[in-house]
């Protein structure tokens, strides 16, 4: 499998230089855009993206503001879904993309839902990975325990063990090799020789400042837009964020959707699992 990609950039409306990886080449299909989770970056899709590109798709994998090789924002308040959506729209305009197939993990799925609500014509099909209109408080609270902690480590093994301490319950079958691979996707080697998380610690500020008593937005209408398109729904069997009940309700409201539970994995499946790959391949076949 050819894993080569081109590093490219685009500008946000507020002047940030943002980075994306481009795999494959443009054809007569809509491109696929892979949108990562809260603390992640473009490396999250380093195996999935070339797999999709090998099937004849152009694949764009952005690192959202404050992550990876994208600029950090001067205003931490911009670290929220509404701004990420505007950044994606700027990418679409820069690349002259009318519509695309979205693969969204966690936060990436929320960006997809936001786009569906405001610009339904831009989304040709979608994969929602362990995320939906209803999210569990337990899962959100778990995220708050580790985001923005700012730790660093002397070796990749130390980094891998730290990830296992936090995420071990979500990936009980992982061995040392898998934890090191996750570490290399999630952290980066800094100029001082230490290994640190590859995101701006200030992404945590809007999350921590959010009013827990506030009524969350109703995302079911946006989900209804996606339900009319080719749609794949994925849930990690051990997920604390997307409940079985919410997942079943999503399937009830989108009876034509491809749905798969990824066994022995919590939040969130990496999309390298066989069950996830099969669902994505089936979804892309519908979009081709």
PDB file of C-alpha atoms in Angstrom:
ATOM      1  CA  UNK A   1       0.000   0.000   0.000  1.00  0.00           C
ATOM      2  CA  UNK A   2       1.343   3.387  -1.028  1.00  0.00           C
ATOM      3  CA  UNK A   3       1.392   5.545   2.113  1.00  0.00           C
ATOM      4  CA  UNK A   4       2.792   8.646   0.418  1.00  0.00           C
ATOM      5  CA  UNK A   5       1.050  11.982   0.808  1.00  0.00           C
ATOM      6  CA  UNK A   6       1.621  15.649   0.105  1.00  0.00           C
ATOM      7  CA  UNK A   7       1.795  18.190   2.939  1.00  0.00           C
ATOM      8  CA  UNK A   8      -0.403  21.153   2.083  1.00  0.00           C
ATOM      9  CA  UNK A   9      -1.822  24.223   3.828  1.00  0.00           C
ATOM     10  CA  UNK A  10      -4.793  26.569   3.833  1.00  0.00           C
ATOM     11  CA  UNK A  11      -5.725  29.788   5.619  1.00  0.00           C
ATOM     12  CA  UNK A  12      -8.468  30.199   8.198  1.00  0.00           C
ATOM     13  CA  UNK A  13     -10.738  33.247   8.179  1.00  0.00           C
ATOM     14  CA  UNK A  14      -8.844  34.634  11.190  1.00  0.00           C
ATOM     15  CA  UNK A  15      -5.427  34.260   9.577  1.00  0.00           C
ATOM     16  CA  UNK A  16      -4.107  30.927  10.821  1.00  0.00           C
ATOM     17  CA  UNK A  17      -2.068  28.662   8.551  1.00  0.00           C
ATOM     18  CA  UNK A  18      -3.587  25.201   8.835  1.00  0.00           C
ATOM     19  CA  UNK A  19      -2.101  21.930   7.611  1.00  0.00           C
ATOM     20  CA  UNK A  20      -3.570  18.982   5.777  1.00  0.00           C
ATOM     21  CA  UNK A  21      -2.286  15.814   4.184  1.00  0.00           C
ATOM     22  CA  UNK A  22      -3.418  14.989   0.664  1.00  0.00           C
ATOM     23  CA  UNK A  23      -3.495  11.383  -0.511  1.00  0.00           C
ATOM     24  CA  UNK A  24      -4.440  10.131  -3.972  1.00  0.00           C
ATOM     25  CA  UNK A  25      -5.565  12.384  -6.797  1.00  0.00           C
ATOM     26  CA  UNK A  26      -8.733  14.112  -7.862  1.00  0.00           C
ATOM     27  CA  UNK A  27     -11.078  12.130 -10.102  1.00  0.00           C
ATOM     28  CA  UNK A  28     -14.758  12.349 -10.876  1.00  0.00           C
ATOM     29  CA  UNK A  29     -15.731  11.351  -7.339  1.00  0.00           C
ATOM     30  CA  UNK A  30     -16.132  13.728  -4.408  1.00  0.00           C
ATOM     31  CA  UNK A  31     -13.069  13.737  -2.152  1.00  0.00           C
ATOM     32  CA  UNK A  32     -13.033  12.087   1.260  1.00  0.00           C
ATOM     33  CA  UNK A  33     -12.147  14.318   4.228  1.00  0.00           C
ATOM     34  CA  UNK A  34     -11.090  12.639   7.485  1.00  0.00           C
ATOM     35  CA  UNK A  35     -11.769  14.689  10.634  1.00  0.00           C
ATOM     36  CA  UNK A  36      -9.986  13.672  13.829  1.00  0.00           C
ATOM     37  CA  UNK A  37     -10.966  13.765  17.496  1.00  0.00           C
ATOM     38  CA  UNK A  38     -10.346  16.381  20.182  1.00  0.00           C
ATOM     39  CA  UNK A  39      -6.678  15.788  21.065  1.00  0.00           C
ATOM     40  CA  UNK A  40      -5.613  14.166  17.810  1.00  0.00           C
ATOM     41  CA  UNK A  41      -4.202  15.223  14.419  1.00  0.00           C
ATOM     42  CA  UNK A  42      -3.753  14.100  10.822  1.00  0.00           C
ATOM     43  CA  UNK A  43      -1.573  11.138  11.849  1.00  0.00           C
ATOM     44  CA  UNK A  44      -4.704   9.465  13.230  1.00  0.00           C
ATOM     45  CA  UNK A  45      -5.594   8.405   9.689  1.00  0.00           C
ATOM     46  CA  UNK A  46      -2.096   7.443   8.472  1.00  0.00           C
ATOM     47  CA  UNK A  47      -3.268   3.882   7.717  1.00  0.00           C
ATOM     48  CA  UNK A  48      -6.886   4.520   6.744  1.00  0.00           C
ATOM     49  CA  UNK A  49      -6.192   7.388   4.312  1.00  0.00           C
ATOM     50  CA  UNK A  50      -3.839   5.431   2.000  1.00  0.00           C
ATOM     51  CA  UNK A  51      -6.253   2.481   2.140  1.00  0.00           C
ATOM     52  CA  UNK A  52      -9.035   4.733   0.811  1.00  0.00           C
ATOM     53  CA  UNK A  53      -6.760   6.484  -1.700  1.00  0.00           C
ATOM     54  CA  UNK A  54      -5.788   3.067  -3.036  1.00  0.00           C
ATOM     55  CA  UNK A  55      -9.424   2.598  -4.062  1.00  0.00           C
ATOM     56  CA  UNK A  56      -9.282   5.641  -6.324  1.00  0.00           C
ATOM     57  CA  UNK A  57     -10.336   8.413  -3.955  1.00  0.00           C
ATOM     58  CA  UNK A  58      -8.702  11.760  -3.225  1.00  0.00           C
ATOM     59  CA  UNK A  59      -8.341  11.980   0.561  1.00  0.00           C
ATOM     60  CA  UNK A  60      -7.727  15.161   2.581  1.00  0.00           C
ATOM     61  CA  UNK A  61      -6.729  14.845   6.230  1.00  0.00           C
ATOM     62  CA  UNK A  62      -6.571  18.160   8.075  1.00  0.00           C
ATOM     63  CA  UNK A  63      -5.055  18.827  11.468  1.00  0.00           C
ATOM     64  CA  UNK A  64      -7.531  21.218  13.036  1.00  0.00           C
ATOM     65  CA  UNK A  65      -6.304  24.486  14.549  1.00  0.00           C
ATOM     66  CA  UNK A  66      -4.154  23.916  17.617  1.00  0.00           C
ATOM     67  CA  UNK A  67      -3.120  20.411  16.575  1.00  0.00           C
ATOM     68  CA  UNK A  68      -0.213  18.836  14.731  1.00  0.00           C
ATOM     69  CA  UNK A  69       1.378  21.130  12.151  1.00  0.00           C
ATOM     70  CA  UNK A  70      -1.496  23.636  12.166  1.00  0.00           C
ATOM     71  CA  UNK A  71      -1.096  27.016  13.862  1.00  0.00           C
ATOM     72  CA  UNK A  72      -2.231  27.441  17.434  1.00  0.00           C
ATOM     73  CA  UNK A  73      -4.991  30.016  17.890  1.00  0.00           C
ATOM     74  CA  UNK A  74      -4.295  33.263  19.736  1.00  0.00           C
ATOM     75  CA  UNK A  75      -7.786  33.133  21.226  1.00  0.00           C
ATOM     76  CA  UNK A  76      -8.561  29.837  23.020  1.00  0.00           C
ATOM     77  CA  UNK A  77     -12.269  30.642  22.660  1.00  0.00           C
ATOM     78  CA  UNK A  78     -11.935  29.688  19.003  1.00  0.00           C
ATOM     79  CA  UNK A  79     -11.310  26.076  20.005  1.00  0.00           C
ATOM     80  CA  UNK A  80     -14.891  24.973  19.482  1.00  0.00           C
ATOM     81  CA  UNK A  81     -16.940  23.105  16.915  1.00  0.00           C
ATOM     82  CA  UNK A  82     -18.411  26.200  15.264  1.00  0.00           C
ATOM     83  CA  UNK A  83     -14.960  27.559  14.439  1.00  0.00           C
ATOM     84  CA  UNK A  84     -13.669  24.173  13.283  1.00  0.00           C
ATOM     85  CA  UNK A  85     -16.633  24.023  10.912  1.00  0.00           C
ATOM     86  CA  UNK A  86     -15.674  27.429   9.470  1.00  0.00           C
ATOM     87  CA  UNK A  87     -12.099  26.191   9.046  1.00  0.00           C
ATOM     88  CA  UNK A  88     -13.344  23.167   7.084  1.00  0.00           C
ATOM     89  CA  UNK A  89     -15.491  25.457   4.906  1.00  0.00           C
ATOM     90  CA  UNK A  90     -12.389  27.574   4.205  1.00  0.00           C
ATOM     91  CA  UNK A  91     -10.569  24.389   3.154  1.00  0.00           C
ATOM     92  CA  UNK A  92     -13.445  23.461   0.835  1.00  0.00           C
ATOM     93  CA  UNK A  93     -13.398  26.922  -0.736  1.00  0.00           C
ATOM     94  CA  UNK A  94      -9.604  26.906  -1.135  1.00  0.00           C
ATOM     95  CA  UNK A  95      -9.680  23.518  -2.839  1.00  0.00           C
ATOM     96  CA  UNK A  96     -12.842  24.362  -4.823  1.00  0.00           C
ATOM     97  CA  UNK A  97     -14.694  21.373  -3.362  1.00  0.00           C
ATOM     98  CA  UNK A  98     -18.468  21.481  -3.751  1.00  0.00           C
ATOM     99  CA  UNK A  99     -19.235  18.361  -1.717  1.00  0.00           C
ATOM    100  CA  UNK A 100     -17.323  15.615   0.046  1.00  0.00           C
ATOM    101  CA  UNK A 101     -17.607  12.379   1.996  1.00  0.00           C
ATOM    102  CA  UNK A 102     -16.868  12.991   5.686  1.00  0.00           C
ATOM    103  CA  UNK A 103     -15.250  10.488   8.029  1.00  0.00           C
ATOM    104  CA  UNK A 104     -15.541  11.986  11.497  1.00  0.00           C
ATOM    105  CA  UNK A 105     -14.184  10.517  14.728  1.00  0.00           C
ATOM    106  CA  UNK A 106     -15.647  11.953  17.932  1.00  0.00           C
ATOM    107  CA  UNK A 107     -15.143  15.750  17.577  1.00  0.00           C
ATOM    108  CA  UNK A 108     -14.787  15.191  13.829  1.00  0.00           C
ATOM    109  CA  UNK A 109     -18.275  13.696  13.839  1.00  0.00           C
ATOM    110  CA  UNK A 110     -19.627  16.751  15.654  1.00  0.00           C
ATOM    111  CA  UNK A 111     -18.027  18.971  12.998  1.00  0.00           C
ATOM    112  CA  UNK A 112     -19.768  16.814  10.388  1.00  0.00           C
ATOM    113  CA  UNK A 113     -23.117  17.254  12.134  1.00  0.00           C
ATOM    114  CA  UNK A 114     -22.548  21.025  12.341  1.00  0.00           C
ATOM    115  CA  UNK A 115     -21.847  21.151   8.610  1.00  0.00           C
ATOM    116  CA  UNK A 116     -24.953  19.069   7.912  1.00  0.00           C
ATOM    117  CA  UNK A 117     -27.037  21.577   9.874  1.00  0.00           C
ATOM    118  CA  UNK A 118     -25.698  24.683   8.106  1.00  0.00           C
ATOM    119  CA  UNK A 119     -24.564  23.431   4.677  1.00  0.00           C
ATOM    120  CA  UNK A 120     -26.363  20.139   4.020  1.00  0.00           C
ATOM    121  CA  UNK A 121     -25.509  20.311   0.314  1.00  0.00           C
ATOM    122  CA  UNK A 122     -21.774  19.996   1.049  1.00  0.00           C
ATOM    123  CA  UNK A 123     -21.938  16.473   2.498  1.00  0.00           C
ATOM    124  CA  UNK A 124     -22.304  13.593   0.033  1.00  0.00           C
ATOM    125  CA  UNK A 125     -22.047  10.857   2.650  1.00  0.00           C
ATOM    126  CA  UNK A 126     -20.659  10.380   6.148  1.00  0.00           C
ATOM    127  CA  UNK A 127     -19.104   8.045   8.685  1.00  0.00           C
ATOM    128  CA  UNK A 128     -19.800   8.904  12.331  1.00  0.00           C
ATOM    129  CA  UNK A 129     -17.242   7.133  14.511  1.00  0.00           C
ATOM    130  CA  UNK A 130     -18.341   6.686  18.131  1.00  0.00           C
ATOM    131  CA  UNK A 131     -20.293   9.918  18.210  1.00  0.00           C
ATOM    132  CA  UNK A 132     -23.869  11.031  17.702  1.00  0.00           C
ATOM    133  CA  UNK A 133     -26.564  13.525  18.723  1.00  0.00           C
ATOM    134  CA  UNK A 134     -26.637  12.160  22.295  1.00  0.00           C
ATOM    135  CA  UNK A 135     -23.408  11.890  24.274  1.00  0.00           C
ATOM    136  CA  UNK A 136     -23.041  10.403  27.747  1.00  0.00           C
ATOM    137  CA  UNK A 137     -21.938  12.587  30.658  1.00  0.00           C
ATOM    138  CA  UNK A 138     -19.613   9.831  31.892  1.00  0.00           C
ATOM    139  CA  UNK A 139     -17.721   9.871  28.610  1.00  0.00           C
ATOM    140  CA  UNK A 140     -17.495  13.662  28.522  1.00  0.00           C
ATOM    141  CA  UNK A 141     -16.272  13.717  32.127  1.00  0.00           C
ATOM    142  CA  UNK A 142     -13.610  11.134  31.284  1.00  0.00           C
ATOM    143  CA  UNK A 143     -12.294  13.383  28.511  1.00  0.00           C
ATOM    144  CA  UNK A 144     -12.052  16.302  30.960  1.00  0.00           C
ATOM    145  CA  UNK A 145      -9.741  14.249  33.194  1.00  0.00           C
ATOM    146  CA  UNK A 146      -6.957  14.113  30.622  1.00  0.00           C
ATOM    147  CA  UNK A 147      -7.324  16.935  28.067  1.00  0.00           C
ATOM    148  CA  UNK A 148      -4.892  19.835  28.521  1.00  0.00           C
ATOM    149  CA  UNK A 149      -2.685  18.149  31.117  1.00  0.00           C
ATOM    150  CA  UNK A 150       0.571  19.187  29.442  1.00  0.00           C
ATOM    151  CA  UNK A 151       2.711  16.229  30.461  1.00  0.00           C
ATOM    152  CA  UNK A 152       5.940  15.246  28.672  1.00  0.00           C
ATOM    153  CA  UNK A 153       8.059  12.102  28.678  1.00  0.00           C
ATOM    154  CA  UNK A 154      11.699  11.091  28.144  1.00  0.00           C
ATOM    155  CA  UNK A 155      11.027   8.124  25.810  1.00  0.00           C
ATOM    156  CA  UNK A 156       8.305   6.712  23.572  1.00  0.00           C
ATOM    157  CA  UNK A 157       7.926   3.815  26.000  1.00  0.00           C
ATOM    158  CA  UNK A 158       7.181   6.241  28.834  1.00  0.00           C
ATOM    159  CA  UNK A 159       4.639   8.011  26.613  1.00  0.00           C
ATOM    160  CA  UNK A 160       3.026   4.706  25.662  1.00  0.00           C
ATOM    161  CA  UNK A 161       2.698   3.666  29.307  1.00  0.00           C
ATOM    162  CA  UNK A 162       1.123   7.018  30.165  1.00  0.00           C
ATOM    163  CA  UNK A 163      -1.467   6.520  27.410  1.00  0.00           C
ATOM    164  CA  UNK A 164      -2.176   3.019  28.693  1.00  0.00           C
ATOM    165  CA  UNK A 165      -2.781   4.390  32.209  1.00  0.00           C
ATOM    166  CA  UNK A 166      -5.438   6.758  30.876  1.00  0.00           C
ATOM    167  CA  UNK A 167      -6.966   4.728  28.036  1.00  0.00           C
ATOM    168  CA  UNK A 168      -6.303   1.139  29.076  1.00  0.00           C
ATOM    169  CA  UNK A 169      -9.968   0.426  29.816  1.00  0.00           C
ATOM    170  CA  UNK A 170     -10.904   1.519  26.291  1.00  0.00           C
ATOM    171  CA  UNK A 171      -8.308  -0.714  24.618  1.00  0.00           C
ATOM    172  CA  UNK A 172      -7.956  -3.761  26.892  1.00  0.00           C
ATOM    173  CA  UNK A 173      -6.416  -5.960  24.187  1.00  0.00           C
ATOM    174  CA  UNK A 174      -3.612  -3.539  23.297  1.00  0.00           C
ATOM    175  CA  UNK A 175      -0.018  -4.629  23.814  1.00  0.00           C
ATOM    176  CA  UNK A 176       3.157  -2.572  23.935  1.00  0.00           C
ATOM    177  CA  UNK A 177       3.388  -2.312  20.134  1.00  0.00           C
ATOM    178  CA  UNK A 178      -0.123  -0.836  19.832  1.00  0.00           C
ATOM    179  CA  UNK A 179       0.434   1.645  22.658  1.00  0.00           C
ATOM    180  CA  UNK A 180       3.682   2.879  21.093  1.00  0.00           C
ATOM    181  CA  UNK A 181       1.893   3.260  17.736  1.00  0.00           C
ATOM    182  CA  UNK A 182      -0.837   5.304  19.446  1.00  0.00           C
ATOM    183  CA  UNK A 183       1.799   7.402  21.206  1.00  0.00           C
ATOM    184  CA  UNK A 184       3.483   8.226  17.895  1.00  0.00           C
ATOM    185  CA  UNK A 185       0.146   9.348  16.449  1.00  0.00           C
ATOM    186  CA  UNK A 186      -0.789  11.424  19.487  1.00  0.00           C
ATOM    187  CA  UNK A 187       2.505  12.912  20.739  1.00  0.00           C
ATOM    188  CA  UNK A 188       5.518  14.522  19.114  1.00  0.00           C
ATOM    189  CA  UNK A 189       9.262  14.847  19.740  1.00  0.00           C
ATOM    190  CA  UNK A 190       9.983  18.410  20.881  1.00  0.00           C
ATOM    191  CA  UNK A 191      13.077  20.542  20.347  1.00  0.00           C
ATOM    192  CA  UNK A 192      14.167  19.917  23.936  1.00  0.00           C
ATOM    193  CA  UNK A 193      14.264  16.159  23.358  1.00  0.00           C
ATOM    194  CA  UNK A 194      11.121  15.479  25.381  1.00  0.00           C
ATOM    195  CA  UNK A 195       8.008  13.826  23.965  1.00  0.00           C
ATOM    196  CA  UNK A 196       4.804  15.829  24.467  1.00  0.00           C
ATOM    197  CA  UNK A 197       1.194  15.818  23.341  1.00  0.00           C
ATOM    198  CA  UNK A 198       0.874  17.306  19.873  1.00  0.00           C
ATOM    199  CA  UNK A 199      -1.773  19.924  20.601  1.00  0.00           C
ATOM    200  CA  UNK A 200      -2.247  23.309  22.242  1.00  0.00           C
ATOM    201  CA  UNK A 201      -3.111  22.691  25.902  1.00  0.00           C
ATOM    202  CA  UNK A 202      -5.505  25.637  25.655  1.00  0.00           C
ATOM    203  CA  UNK A 203      -7.976  23.529  23.635  1.00  0.00           C
ATOM    204  CA  UNK A 204      -9.198  22.418  27.067  1.00  0.00           C
ATOM    205  CA  UNK A 205     -10.226  25.925  28.171  1.00  0.00           C
ATOM    206  CA  UNK A 206     -13.626  26.177  26.410  1.00  0.00           C
ATOM    207  CA  UNK A 207     -14.477  22.644  27.568  1.00  0.00           C
ATOM    208  CA  UNK A 208     -13.619  23.355  31.190  1.00  0.00           C
ATOM    209  CA  UNK A 209     -15.429  26.712  31.091  1.00  0.00           C
ATOM    210  CA  UNK A 210     -18.630  25.302  29.601  1.00  0.00           C
ATOM    211  CA  UNK A 211     -21.740  25.646  31.726  1.00  0.00           C
ATOM    212  CA  UNK A 212     -22.781  22.109  32.628  1.00  0.00           C
ATOM    213  CA  UNK A 213     -26.314  23.336  33.318  1.00  0.00           C
ATOM    214  CA  UNK A 214     -26.688  24.714  29.797  1.00  0.00           C
ATOM    215  CA  UNK A 215     -29.014  22.842  27.478  1.00  0.00           C
ATOM    216  CA  UNK A 216     -26.929  21.188  24.733  1.00  0.00           C
ATOM    217  CA  UNK A 217     -27.922  21.913  21.128  1.00  0.00           C
ATOM    218  CA  UNK A 218     -30.406  19.545  19.509  1.00  0.00           C
ATOM    219  CA  UNK A 219     -28.342  17.654  16.940  1.00  0.00           C
ATOM    220  CA  UNK A 220     -31.100  15.297  15.808  1.00  0.00           C
ATOM    221  CA  UNK A 221     -32.212  17.573  12.914  1.00  0.00           C
ATOM    222  CA  UNK A 222     -28.625  17.596  11.601  1.00  0.00           C
ATOM    223  CA  UNK A 223     -28.496  13.834  11.989  1.00  0.00           C
ATOM    224  CA  UNK A 224     -31.723  13.665   9.985  1.00  0.00           C
ATOM    225  CA  UNK A 225     -29.913  15.393   7.108  1.00  0.00           C
ATOM    226  CA  UNK A 226     -27.191  12.731   7.181  1.00  0.00           C
ATOM    227  CA  UNK A 227     -29.822   9.988   7.410  1.00  0.00           C
ATOM    228  CA  UNK A 228     -30.927  10.910   3.884  1.00  0.00           C
ATOM    229  CA  UNK A 229     -27.381  10.331   2.530  1.00  0.00           C
ATOM    230  CA  UNK A 230     -25.110   7.291   2.469  1.00  0.00           C
ATOM    231  CA  UNK A 231     -24.265   6.906   6.154  1.00  0.00           C
ATOM    232  CA  UNK A 232     -22.173   4.558   8.279  1.00  0.00           C
ATOM    233  CA  UNK A 233     -22.473   4.478  12.071  1.00  0.00           C
ATOM    234  CA  UNK A 234     -19.712   3.009  14.221  1.00  0.00           C
ATOM    235  CA  UNK A 235     -19.608   2.416  17.957  1.00  0.00           C
ATOM    236  CA  UNK A 236     -16.871   1.013  20.135  1.00  0.00           C
ATOM    237  CA  UNK A 237     -18.331  -1.863  22.142  1.00  0.00           C
ATOM    238  CA  UNK A 238     -16.870  -0.441  25.378  1.00  0.00           C
ATOM    239  CA  UNK A 239     -17.635   3.205  24.610  1.00  0.00           C
ATOM    240  CA  UNK A 240     -18.552   5.457  27.528  1.00  0.00           C
ATOM    241  CA  UNK A 241     -19.404   8.337  25.197  1.00  0.00           C
ATOM    242  CA  UNK A 242     -21.977   6.799  22.827  1.00  0.00           C
ATOM    243  CA  UNK A 243     -24.441   4.538  24.642  1.00  0.00           C
ATOM    244  CA  UNK A 244     -26.034   1.418  23.188  1.00  0.00           C
ATOM    245  CA  UNK A 245     -29.410   3.160  23.487  1.00  0.00           C
ATOM    246  CA  UNK A 246     -28.275   6.244  21.549  1.00  0.00           C
ATOM    247  CA  UNK A 247     -26.664   4.036  18.904  1.00  0.00           C
ATOM    248  CA  UNK A 248     -29.900   2.070  18.503  1.00  0.00           C
ATOM    249  CA  UNK A 249     -31.916   5.289  18.228  1.00  0.00           C
ATOM    250  CA  UNK A 250     -29.556   6.529  15.501  1.00  0.00           C
ATOM    251  CA  UNK A 251     -30.154   3.313  13.575  1.00  0.00           C
ATOM    252  CA  UNK A 252     -33.909   3.653  14.061  1.00  0.00           C
ATOM    253  CA  UNK A 253     -33.839   7.186  12.636  1.00  0.00           C
ATOM    254  CA  UNK A 254     -31.502   6.182   9.791  1.00  0.00           C
ATOM    255  CA  UNK A 255     -32.789   2.736   8.800  1.00  0.00           C
ATOM    256  CA  UNK A 256     -30.697   2.705   5.635  1.00  0.00           C
ATOM    257  CA  UNK A 257     -27.423   3.322   7.451  1.00  0.00           C
ATOM    258  CA  UNK A 258     -24.609   0.804   7.662  1.00  0.00           C
ATOM    259  CA  UNK A 259     -24.035   0.143  11.372  1.00  0.00           C
ATOM    260  CA  UNK A 260     -21.219  -1.734  13.084  1.00  0.00           C
ATOM    261  CA  UNK A 261     -20.053  -2.254  16.643  1.00  0.00           C
ATOM    262  CA  UNK A 262     -16.275  -2.585  16.956  1.00  0.00           C
ATOM    263  CA  UNK A 263     -15.589  -5.306  19.549  1.00  0.00           C
ATOM    264  CA  UNK A 264     -13.294  -4.924  22.568  1.00  0.00           C
ATOM    265  CA  UNK A 265     -12.713  -1.200  21.944  1.00  0.00           C
ATOM    266  CA  UNK A 266     -13.985   1.893  23.741  1.00  0.00           C
ATOM    267  CA  UNK A 267     -13.758   5.528  22.677  1.00  0.00           C
ATOM    268  CA  UNK A 268     -12.839   5.693  19.941  1.00  0.00           C
ATOM    269  CA  UNK A 269     -12.165   2.992  17.356  1.00  0.00           C
ATOM    270  CA  UNK A 270      -9.013   3.770  15.363  1.00  0.00           C
ATOM    271  CA  UNK A 271     -10.778   2.786  12.104  1.00  0.00           C
ATOM    272  CA  UNK A 272      -8.011   0.271  11.458  1.00  0.00           C
ATOM    273  CA  UNK A 273     -10.160  -2.533  12.933  1.00  0.00           C
ATOM    274  CA  UNK A 274     -11.626  -5.029  10.396  1.00  0.00           C
ATOM    275  CA  UNK A 275     -15.224  -4.202  11.375  1.00  0.00           C
ATOM    276  CA  UNK A 276     -14.621  -0.467  10.914  1.00  0.00           C
ATOM    277  CA  UNK A 277     -12.806  -0.935   7.606  1.00  0.00           C
ATOM    278  CA  UNK A 278     -15.609  -3.110   6.224  1.00  0.00           C
ATOM    279  CA  UNK A 279     -18.239  -0.495   7.138  1.00  0.00           C
ATOM    280  CA  UNK A 280     -16.191   2.331   5.603  1.00  0.00           C
ATOM    281  CA  UNK A 281     -15.540   0.379   2.409  1.00  0.00           C
ATOM    282  CA  UNK A 282     -19.271  -0.373   2.111  1.00  0.00           C
ATOM    283  CA  UNK A 283     -20.135   3.287   2.672  1.00  0.00           C
ATOM    284  CA  UNK A 284     -17.650   4.454   0.025  1.00  0.00           C
ATOM    285  CA  UNK A 285     -19.077   1.938  -2.445  1.00  0.00           C
ATOM    286  CA  UNK A 286     -22.445   3.654  -2.001  1.00  0.00           C
ATOM    287  CA  UNK A 287     -20.866   7.072  -2.560  1.00  0.00           C
ATOM    288  CA  UNK A 288     -18.699   6.161  -5.554  1.00  0.00           C
TER     289      UNK A 288
END
